[in-house]
Short mmCIF file of C-alpha atoms in Angstrom, two decimals:
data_model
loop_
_atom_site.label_atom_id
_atom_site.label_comp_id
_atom_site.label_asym_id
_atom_site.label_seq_id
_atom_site.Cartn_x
_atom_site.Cartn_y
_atom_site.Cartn_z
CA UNK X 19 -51.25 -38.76 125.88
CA UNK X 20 -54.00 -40.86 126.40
CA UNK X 21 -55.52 -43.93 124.10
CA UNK X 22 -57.98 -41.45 122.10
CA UNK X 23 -54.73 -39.17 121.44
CA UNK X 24 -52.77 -42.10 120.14
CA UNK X 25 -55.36 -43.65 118.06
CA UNK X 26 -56.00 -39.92 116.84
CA UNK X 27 -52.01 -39.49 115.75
CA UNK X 28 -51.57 -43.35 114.66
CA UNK X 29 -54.95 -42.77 111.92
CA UNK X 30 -54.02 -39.48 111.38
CA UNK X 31 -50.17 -40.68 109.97
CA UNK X 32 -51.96 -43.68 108.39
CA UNK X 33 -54.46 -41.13 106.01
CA UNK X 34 -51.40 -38.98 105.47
CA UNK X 35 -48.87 -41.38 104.31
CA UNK X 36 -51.74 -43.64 101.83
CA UNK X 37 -53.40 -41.20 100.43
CA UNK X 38 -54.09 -42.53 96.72
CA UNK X 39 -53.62 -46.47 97.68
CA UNK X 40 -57.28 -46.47 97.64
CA UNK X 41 -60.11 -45.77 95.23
CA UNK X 42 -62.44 -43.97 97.97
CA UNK X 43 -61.28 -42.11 100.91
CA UNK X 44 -64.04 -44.30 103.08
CA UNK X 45 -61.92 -47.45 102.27
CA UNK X 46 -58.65 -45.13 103.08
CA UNK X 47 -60.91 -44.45 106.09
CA UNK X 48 -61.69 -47.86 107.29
CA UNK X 49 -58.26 -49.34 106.87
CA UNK X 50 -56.21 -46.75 108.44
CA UNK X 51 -58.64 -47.37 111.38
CA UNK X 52 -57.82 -51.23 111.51
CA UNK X 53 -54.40 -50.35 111.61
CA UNK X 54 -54.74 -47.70 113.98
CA UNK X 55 -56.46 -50.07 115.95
CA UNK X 56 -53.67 -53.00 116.01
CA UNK X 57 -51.49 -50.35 116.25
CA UNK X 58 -52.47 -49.05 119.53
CA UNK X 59 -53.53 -52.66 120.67
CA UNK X 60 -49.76 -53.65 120.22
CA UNK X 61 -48.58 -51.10 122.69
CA UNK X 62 -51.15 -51.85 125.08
CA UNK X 63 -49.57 -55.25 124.99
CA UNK X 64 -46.06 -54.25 125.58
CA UNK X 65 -47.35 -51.74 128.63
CA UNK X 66 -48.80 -54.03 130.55
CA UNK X 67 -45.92 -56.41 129.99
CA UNK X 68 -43.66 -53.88 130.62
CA UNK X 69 -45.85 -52.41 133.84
CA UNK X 70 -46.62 -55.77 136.12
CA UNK X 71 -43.58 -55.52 138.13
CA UNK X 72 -44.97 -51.71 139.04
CA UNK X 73 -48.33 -52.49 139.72
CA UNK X 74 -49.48 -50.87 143.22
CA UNK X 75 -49.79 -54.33 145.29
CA UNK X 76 -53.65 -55.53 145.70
CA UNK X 77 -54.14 -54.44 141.98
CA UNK X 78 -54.98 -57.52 139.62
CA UNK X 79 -54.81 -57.65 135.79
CA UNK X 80 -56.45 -60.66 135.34
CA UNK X 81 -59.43 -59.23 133.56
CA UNK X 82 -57.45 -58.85 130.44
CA UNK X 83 -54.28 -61.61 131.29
CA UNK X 84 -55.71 -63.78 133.60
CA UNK X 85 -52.41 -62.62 135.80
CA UNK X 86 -51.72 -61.54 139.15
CA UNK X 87 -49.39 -59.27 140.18
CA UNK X 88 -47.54 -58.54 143.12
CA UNK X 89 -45.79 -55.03 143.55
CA UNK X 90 -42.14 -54.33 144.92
CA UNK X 91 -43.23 -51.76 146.97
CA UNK X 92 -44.63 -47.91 146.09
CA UNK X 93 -41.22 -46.38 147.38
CA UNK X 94 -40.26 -46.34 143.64
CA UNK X 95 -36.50 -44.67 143.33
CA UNK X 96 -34.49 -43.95 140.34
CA UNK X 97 -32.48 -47.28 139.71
CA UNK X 98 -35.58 -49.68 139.85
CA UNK X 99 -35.19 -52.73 137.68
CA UNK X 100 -37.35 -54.51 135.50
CA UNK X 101 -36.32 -58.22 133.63
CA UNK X 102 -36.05 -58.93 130.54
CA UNK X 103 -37.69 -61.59 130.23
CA UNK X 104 -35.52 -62.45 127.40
CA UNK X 105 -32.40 -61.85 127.98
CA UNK X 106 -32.18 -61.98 131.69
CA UNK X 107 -30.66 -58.01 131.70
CA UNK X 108 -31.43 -55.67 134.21
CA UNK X 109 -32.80 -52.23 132.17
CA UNK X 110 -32.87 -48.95 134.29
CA UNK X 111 -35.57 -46.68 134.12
CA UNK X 112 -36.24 -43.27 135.23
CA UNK X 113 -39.19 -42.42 138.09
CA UNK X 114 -40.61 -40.82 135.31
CA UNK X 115 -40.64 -43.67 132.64
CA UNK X 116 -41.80 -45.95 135.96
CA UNK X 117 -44.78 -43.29 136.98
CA UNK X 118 -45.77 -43.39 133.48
CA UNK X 119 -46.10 -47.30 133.01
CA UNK X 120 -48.12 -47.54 136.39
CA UNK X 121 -50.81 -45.05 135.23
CA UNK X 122 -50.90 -46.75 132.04
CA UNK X 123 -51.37 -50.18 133.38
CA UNK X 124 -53.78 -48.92 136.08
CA UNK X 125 -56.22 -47.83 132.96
CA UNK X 126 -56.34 -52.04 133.04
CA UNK X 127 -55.90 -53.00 136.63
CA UNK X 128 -59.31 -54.40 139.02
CA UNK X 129 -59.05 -54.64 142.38
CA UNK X 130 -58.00 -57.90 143.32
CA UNK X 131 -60.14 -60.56 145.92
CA UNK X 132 -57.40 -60.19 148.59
CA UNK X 133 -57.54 -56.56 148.57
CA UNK X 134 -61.64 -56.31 148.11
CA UNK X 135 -62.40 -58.62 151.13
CA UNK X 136 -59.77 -56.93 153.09
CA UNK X 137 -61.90 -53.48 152.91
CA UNK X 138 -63.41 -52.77 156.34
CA UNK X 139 -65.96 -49.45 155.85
CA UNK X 140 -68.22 -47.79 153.09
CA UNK X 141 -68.32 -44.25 153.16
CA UNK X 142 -70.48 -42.06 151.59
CA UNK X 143 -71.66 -37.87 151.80
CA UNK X 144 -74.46 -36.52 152.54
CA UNK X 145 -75.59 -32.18 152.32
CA UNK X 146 -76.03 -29.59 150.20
CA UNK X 147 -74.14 -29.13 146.82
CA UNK X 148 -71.48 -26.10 146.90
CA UNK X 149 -70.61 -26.70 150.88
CA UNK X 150 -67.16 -28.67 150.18
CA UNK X 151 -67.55 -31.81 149.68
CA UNK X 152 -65.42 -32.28 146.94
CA UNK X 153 -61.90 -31.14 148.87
CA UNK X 154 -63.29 -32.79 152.07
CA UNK X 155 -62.68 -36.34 149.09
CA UNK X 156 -59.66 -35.03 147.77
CA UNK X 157 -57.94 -35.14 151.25
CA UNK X 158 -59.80 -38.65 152.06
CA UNK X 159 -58.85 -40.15 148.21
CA UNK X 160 -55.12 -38.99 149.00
CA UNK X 161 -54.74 -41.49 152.05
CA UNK X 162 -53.03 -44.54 151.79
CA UNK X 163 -55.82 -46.46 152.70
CA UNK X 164 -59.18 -44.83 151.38
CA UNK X 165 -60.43 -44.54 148.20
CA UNK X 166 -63.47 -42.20 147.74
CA UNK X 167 -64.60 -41.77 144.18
CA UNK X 168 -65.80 -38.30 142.83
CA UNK X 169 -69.63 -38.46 141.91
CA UNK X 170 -69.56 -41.69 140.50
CA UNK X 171 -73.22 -41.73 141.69
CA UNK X 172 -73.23 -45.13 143.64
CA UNK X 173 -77.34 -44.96 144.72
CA UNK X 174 -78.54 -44.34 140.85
CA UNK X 175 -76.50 -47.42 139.96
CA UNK X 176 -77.82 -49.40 142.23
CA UNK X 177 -80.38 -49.67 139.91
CA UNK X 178 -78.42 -52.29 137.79
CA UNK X 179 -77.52 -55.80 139.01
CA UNK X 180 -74.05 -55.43 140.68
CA UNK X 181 -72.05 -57.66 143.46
CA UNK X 182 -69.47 -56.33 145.60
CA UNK X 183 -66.66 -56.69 143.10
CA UNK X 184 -68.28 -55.02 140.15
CA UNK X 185 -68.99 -51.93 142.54
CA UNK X 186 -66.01 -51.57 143.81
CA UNK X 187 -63.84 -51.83 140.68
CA UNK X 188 -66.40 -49.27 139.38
CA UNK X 189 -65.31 -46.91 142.50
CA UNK X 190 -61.56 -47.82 142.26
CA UNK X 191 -61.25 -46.90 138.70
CA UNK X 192 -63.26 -43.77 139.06
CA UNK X 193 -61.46 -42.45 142.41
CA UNK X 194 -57.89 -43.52 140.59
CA UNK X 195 -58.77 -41.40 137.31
CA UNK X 196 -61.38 -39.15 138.20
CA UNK X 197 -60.99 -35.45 138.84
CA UNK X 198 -59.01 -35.89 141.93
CA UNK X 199 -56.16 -37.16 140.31
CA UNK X 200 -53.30 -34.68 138.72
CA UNK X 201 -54.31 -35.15 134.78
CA UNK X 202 -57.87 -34.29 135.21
CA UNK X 203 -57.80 -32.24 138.23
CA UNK X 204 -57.69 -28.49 137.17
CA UNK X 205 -61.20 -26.61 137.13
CA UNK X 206 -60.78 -22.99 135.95
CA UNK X 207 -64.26 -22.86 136.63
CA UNK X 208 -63.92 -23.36 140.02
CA UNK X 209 -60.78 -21.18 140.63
CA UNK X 210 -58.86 -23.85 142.85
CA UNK X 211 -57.80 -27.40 142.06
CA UNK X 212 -58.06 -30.53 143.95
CA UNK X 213 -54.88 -32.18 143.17
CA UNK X 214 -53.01 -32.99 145.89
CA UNK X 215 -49.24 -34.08 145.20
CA UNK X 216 -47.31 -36.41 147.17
CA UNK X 217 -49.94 -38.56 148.27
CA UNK X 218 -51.96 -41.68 147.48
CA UNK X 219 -54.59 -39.72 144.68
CA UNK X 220 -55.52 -42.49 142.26
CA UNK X 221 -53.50 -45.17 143.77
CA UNK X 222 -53.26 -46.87 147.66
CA UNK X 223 -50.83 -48.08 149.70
CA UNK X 224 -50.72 -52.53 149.43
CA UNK X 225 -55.10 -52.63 150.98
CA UNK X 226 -57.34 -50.51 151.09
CA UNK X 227 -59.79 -49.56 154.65
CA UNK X 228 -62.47 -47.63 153.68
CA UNK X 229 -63.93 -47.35 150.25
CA UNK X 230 -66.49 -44.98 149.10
CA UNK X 231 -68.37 -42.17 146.85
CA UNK X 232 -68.55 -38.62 147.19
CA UNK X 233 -71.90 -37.10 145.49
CA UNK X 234 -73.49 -35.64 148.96
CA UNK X 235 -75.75 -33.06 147.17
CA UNK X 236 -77.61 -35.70 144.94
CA UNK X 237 -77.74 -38.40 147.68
CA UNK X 238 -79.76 -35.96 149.78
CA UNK X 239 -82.08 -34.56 147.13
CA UNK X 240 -82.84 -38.07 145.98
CA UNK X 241 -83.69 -39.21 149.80
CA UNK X 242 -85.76 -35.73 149.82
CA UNK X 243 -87.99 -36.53 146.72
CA UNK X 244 -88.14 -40.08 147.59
CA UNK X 245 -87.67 -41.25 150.96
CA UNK X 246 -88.83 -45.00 150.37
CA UNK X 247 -86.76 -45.36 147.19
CA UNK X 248 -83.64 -44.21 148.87
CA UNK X 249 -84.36 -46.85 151.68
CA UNK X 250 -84.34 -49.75 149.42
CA UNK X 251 -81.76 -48.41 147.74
CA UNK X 252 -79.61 -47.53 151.37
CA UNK X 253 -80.68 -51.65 152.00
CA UNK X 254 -79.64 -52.92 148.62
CA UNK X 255 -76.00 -51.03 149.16
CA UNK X 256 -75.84 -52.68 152.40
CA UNK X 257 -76.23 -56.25 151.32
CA UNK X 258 -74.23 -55.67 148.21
CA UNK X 259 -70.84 -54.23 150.63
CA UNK X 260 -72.00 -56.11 153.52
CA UNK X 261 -69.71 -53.27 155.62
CA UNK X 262 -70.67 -51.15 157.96
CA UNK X 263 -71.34 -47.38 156.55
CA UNK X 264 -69.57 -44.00 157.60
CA UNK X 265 -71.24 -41.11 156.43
CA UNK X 266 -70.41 -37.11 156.22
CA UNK X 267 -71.70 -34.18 156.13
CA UNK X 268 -69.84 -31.32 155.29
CA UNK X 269 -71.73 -27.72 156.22
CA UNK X 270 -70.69 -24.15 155.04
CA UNK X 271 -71.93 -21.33 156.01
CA UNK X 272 -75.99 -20.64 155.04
CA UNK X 273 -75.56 -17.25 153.53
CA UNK X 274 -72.11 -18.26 151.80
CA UNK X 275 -73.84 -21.35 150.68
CA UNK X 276 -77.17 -19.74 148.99
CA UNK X 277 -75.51 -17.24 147.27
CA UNK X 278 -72.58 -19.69 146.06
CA UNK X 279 -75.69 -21.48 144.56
CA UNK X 280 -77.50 -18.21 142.96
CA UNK X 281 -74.39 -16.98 141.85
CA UNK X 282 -73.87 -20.25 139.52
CA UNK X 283 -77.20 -20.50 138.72
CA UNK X 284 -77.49 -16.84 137.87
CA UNK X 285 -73.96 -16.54 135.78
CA UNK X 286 -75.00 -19.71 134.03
CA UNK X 287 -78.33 -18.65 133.04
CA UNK X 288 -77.00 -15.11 131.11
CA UNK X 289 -73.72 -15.80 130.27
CA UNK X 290 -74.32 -19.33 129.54
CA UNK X 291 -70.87 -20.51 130.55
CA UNK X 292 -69.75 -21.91 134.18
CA UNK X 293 -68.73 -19.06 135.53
CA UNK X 294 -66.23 -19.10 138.19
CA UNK X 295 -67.72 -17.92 141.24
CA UNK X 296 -64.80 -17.55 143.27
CA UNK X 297 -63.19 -14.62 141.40
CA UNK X 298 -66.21 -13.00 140.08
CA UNK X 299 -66.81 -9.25 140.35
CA UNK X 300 -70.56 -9.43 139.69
CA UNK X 301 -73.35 -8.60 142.34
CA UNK X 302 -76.52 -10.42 141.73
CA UNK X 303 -79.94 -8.38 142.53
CA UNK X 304 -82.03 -11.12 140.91
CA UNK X 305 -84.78 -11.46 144.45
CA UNK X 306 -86.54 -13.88 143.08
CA UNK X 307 -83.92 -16.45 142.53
CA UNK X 308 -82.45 -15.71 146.02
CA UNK X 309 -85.96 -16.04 147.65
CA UNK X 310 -86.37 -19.59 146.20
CA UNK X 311 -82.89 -20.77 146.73
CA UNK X 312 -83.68 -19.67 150.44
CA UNK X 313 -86.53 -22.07 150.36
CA UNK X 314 -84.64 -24.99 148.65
CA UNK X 315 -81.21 -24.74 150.65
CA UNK X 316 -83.48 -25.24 154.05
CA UNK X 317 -85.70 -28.24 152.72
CA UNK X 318 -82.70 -30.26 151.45
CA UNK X 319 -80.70 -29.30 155.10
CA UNK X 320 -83.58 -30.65 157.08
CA UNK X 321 -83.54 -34.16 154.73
CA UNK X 322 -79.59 -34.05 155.54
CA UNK X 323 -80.27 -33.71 158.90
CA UNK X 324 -82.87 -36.72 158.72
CA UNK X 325 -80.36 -38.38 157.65
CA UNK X 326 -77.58 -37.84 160.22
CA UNK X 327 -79.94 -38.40 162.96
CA UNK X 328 -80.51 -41.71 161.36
CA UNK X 329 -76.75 -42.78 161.11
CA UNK X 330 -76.23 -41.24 164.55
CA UNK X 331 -72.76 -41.85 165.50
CA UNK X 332 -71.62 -43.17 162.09
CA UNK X 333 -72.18 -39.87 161.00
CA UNK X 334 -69.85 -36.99 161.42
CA UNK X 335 -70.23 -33.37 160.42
CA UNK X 336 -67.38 -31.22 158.94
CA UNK X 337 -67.60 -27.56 158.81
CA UNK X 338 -65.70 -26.07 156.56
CA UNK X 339 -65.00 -23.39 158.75
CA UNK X 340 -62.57 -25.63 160.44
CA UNK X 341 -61.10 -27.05 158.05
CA UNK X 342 -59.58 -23.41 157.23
CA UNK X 343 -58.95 -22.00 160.75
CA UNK X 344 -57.95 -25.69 162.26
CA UNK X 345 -56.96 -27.93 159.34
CA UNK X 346 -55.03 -30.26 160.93
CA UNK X 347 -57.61 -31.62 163.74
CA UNK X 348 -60.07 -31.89 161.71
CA UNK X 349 -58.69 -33.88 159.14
CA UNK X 350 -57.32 -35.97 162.20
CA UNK X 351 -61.19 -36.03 163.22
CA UNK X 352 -62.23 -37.73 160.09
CA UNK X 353 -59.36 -40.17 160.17
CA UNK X 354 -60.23 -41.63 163.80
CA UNK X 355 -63.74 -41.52 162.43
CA UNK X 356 -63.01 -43.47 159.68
CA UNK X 357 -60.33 -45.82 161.88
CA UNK X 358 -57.24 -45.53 159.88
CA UNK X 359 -54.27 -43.87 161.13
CA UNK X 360 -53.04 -40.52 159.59
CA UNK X 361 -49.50 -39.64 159.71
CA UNK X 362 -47.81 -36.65 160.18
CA UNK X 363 -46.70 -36.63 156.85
CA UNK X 364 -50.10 -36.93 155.59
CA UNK X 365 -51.32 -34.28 157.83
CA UNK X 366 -48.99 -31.99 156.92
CA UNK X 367 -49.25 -32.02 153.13
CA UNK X 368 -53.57 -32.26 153.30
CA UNK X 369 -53.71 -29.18 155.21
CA UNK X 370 -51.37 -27.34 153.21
CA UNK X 371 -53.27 -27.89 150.74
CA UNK X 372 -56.59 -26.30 152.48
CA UNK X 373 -57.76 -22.86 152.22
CA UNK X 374 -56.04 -20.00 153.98
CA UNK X 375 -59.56 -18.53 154.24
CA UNK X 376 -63.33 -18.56 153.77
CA UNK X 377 -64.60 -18.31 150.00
CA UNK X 378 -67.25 -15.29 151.25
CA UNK X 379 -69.64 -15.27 148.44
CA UNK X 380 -72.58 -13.83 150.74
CA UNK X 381 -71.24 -10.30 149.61
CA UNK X 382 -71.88 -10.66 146.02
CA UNK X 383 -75.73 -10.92 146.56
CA UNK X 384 -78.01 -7.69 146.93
CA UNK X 385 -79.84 -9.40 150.29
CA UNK X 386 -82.65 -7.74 151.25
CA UNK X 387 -83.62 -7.10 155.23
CA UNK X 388 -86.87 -9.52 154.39
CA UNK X 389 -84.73 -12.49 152.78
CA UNK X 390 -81.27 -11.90 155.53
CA UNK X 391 -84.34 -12.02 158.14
CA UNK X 392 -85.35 -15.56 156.90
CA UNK X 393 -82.21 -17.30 156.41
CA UNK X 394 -81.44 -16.52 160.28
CA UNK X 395 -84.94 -17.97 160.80
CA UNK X 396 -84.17 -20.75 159.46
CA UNK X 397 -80.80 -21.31 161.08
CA UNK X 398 -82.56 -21.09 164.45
CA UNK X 399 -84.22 -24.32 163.78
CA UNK X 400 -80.86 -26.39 163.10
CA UNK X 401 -78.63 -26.55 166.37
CA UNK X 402 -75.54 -27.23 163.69
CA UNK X 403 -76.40 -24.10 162.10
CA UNK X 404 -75.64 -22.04 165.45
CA UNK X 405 -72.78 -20.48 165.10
CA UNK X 406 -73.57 -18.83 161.33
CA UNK X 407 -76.20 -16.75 162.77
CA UNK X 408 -75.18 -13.41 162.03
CA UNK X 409 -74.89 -12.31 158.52
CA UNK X 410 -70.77 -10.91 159.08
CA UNK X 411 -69.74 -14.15 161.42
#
């Protein structure tokens, strides 16, 4: 379990074992929390001794040590040794024992200097919330060679004082523990999950290429409501990275999007739980909700359009139409975008992991002719938006 859970258990032993040493259970309290405290310090000690031969290469625990470390490569069979530093044995440990001391010592690990100025590309996503964005990360956080945090929100910290280090460790550690990764990863609320096994999720391969934050829906509302603010903030990221910038935008289907988004808001509003949309039976007739999510989903298009027109061709949109029907190109699309290579190993588990088929949540509104009439409007004025024109496409 993870540091709360131990410190939970360790205090929890401590209470149970000395329960009349003390005159007051608030001295009880505060001493059993000392000890659960040294406790747990003690075998964060021992882990990262025990982890530095296991570190991922380019990862640096010199934040807490003042040590670097070096890894012996990530092909990490039964058999791998570790030395004692003691005794000079060689002590066997299982690939589970090994996975297990990585992840814990990666809770302490920065990004080292070599691997930081090595990075070539900052990516980041741009669109409407509810269109994909978040497996379109998933696949990119799995590569070798990209790490693409999930909503860390990198243009509302810009607000603080941060260098190039700072911000990256802030994305590493978020993109190796966020909800990407296989603890964290399942979302009953969603229906699916984004964990994809066998890959580089939470971890990279010896550098990293491209580095990077997925939040598309909030970066284009913010550079909606405040065009001049995102600007300094779009120049302050660029003289912090000093890289040049890849962005994406991932589209979905109007009608599929707007309802996704009245659906949640709708379900959320009466039953005042996140609903999962995906396998919900309900039909929503609510017209006034639909009308001004209509209104909304177009304005905050247009500013992502803005936008790609602005990054011209270091922009790339991803529909996630083809991500279903043709995973495999398009995922290699978005490597040779990005520069890195893609293997066929790597293709092959990413688009496994895709979709068989379109999430149609258009059904489960009650459209009206007046309000299916406007969204095609409105598609007519986005050339990207062509080929969703008909309501049953």
């Amino acid at each position: 379990g993870g540091a709360k859970s131990r410190l939970r258990q360790t205090y929890s032993g401590c209470t149970h074992q000395y329960p009349s040493q003390y005159h007051t259970t608030y001295s009880m309290q505060r001493v059993c929390l000392v000890w659960s405290g040294l406790i747990l310090s003690l075998g964060a000690a021992i882990t990262l001794y025990l982890a530095h031969d296991y570190l991922p290469g380019g990862l640096s625990l010199a934040p807490l040590a003042r040590l670097n470390f070096v890894s012996k490569g990530d092909d990490l069979s039964s058999g791998i040794m570790i030395q004692d530093a003691n005794q000079g044995d060689k002590i066997d440990h299982s690939n589970s024992e090994i996975e297990d001391i990585k992840e814990d010592a990666q809770r302490f690990a920065s990004l080292a200097s070599s691997v930081i100025n090595r990075i070539k590309t900052y990516a980041f996503f741009v669109g409407m919330p509810r269109s994909g964005h978040s497996i379109v990360g998933a696949v990119l956080n799995s590569h070798p060679h990209i790490v693409i945090s999930n909503e860390l929100g990198v243009f509302d910290r810009l607000k603080r004082n941060l260098d190039k280090s700072k911000l990256f460790n802030m994305i590493w550690k978020k993109g190796s523990g966020n909800n990407h990764t296989k603890h964290s990863v399942q979302d009953s609320s969603k229906g699916y999950s984004l964990a994809i096994d066998g890959l580089y999720q939470g971890k990279f391969n010896s550098y990293i290429d491209v580095i990077g934050d997925k939040k598309g829906g909030h970066t284009s509302t913010f550079f909606l409501h405040n065009p001049t603010g995102f600007g300094e903030r779009l120049d302050k990221l660029r003289r912090i990275t000093d890289l040049p910038f890849k962005v994406f935008h991932v589209v979905r289907n109007p009608f599929d999007n707007i309802a996704t988004q009245v659906m949640y808001k709708y379900l959320e509003h009466n039953f005042s739980a996140v609903a999962n949309v995906k396998t919900s039976s309900k039909t929503v007739y609510s017209e006034s909700l639909i009308d001004g999510t209509i209104r909304w989903f177009f304005r905050l298009y247009n500013a992502s359009e803005q936008l790609i027109r602005r990054f011209g061709l270091d922009s790339l949109q991803i529909h996630g139409k083809d991500l279903v029907s043709n995973p495999k190109s398009t995922i290699r699309q978005m490597c040779d975008f990005l520069q890195v290579s893609c293997s066929e190993s790597y293709l092959n588990i990413v688009s496994g992991k895709m979709f068989t088929e379109e999430s149609k949540t258009r059904y489960k509104l009650k459209w009206t002719k007046a309000q299916i009439s406007e969204v095609k409007h409105n598609i007519r004025n986005f050339e990207s938006l062509a080929r969703y024109l008909e309501f049953n496409s």
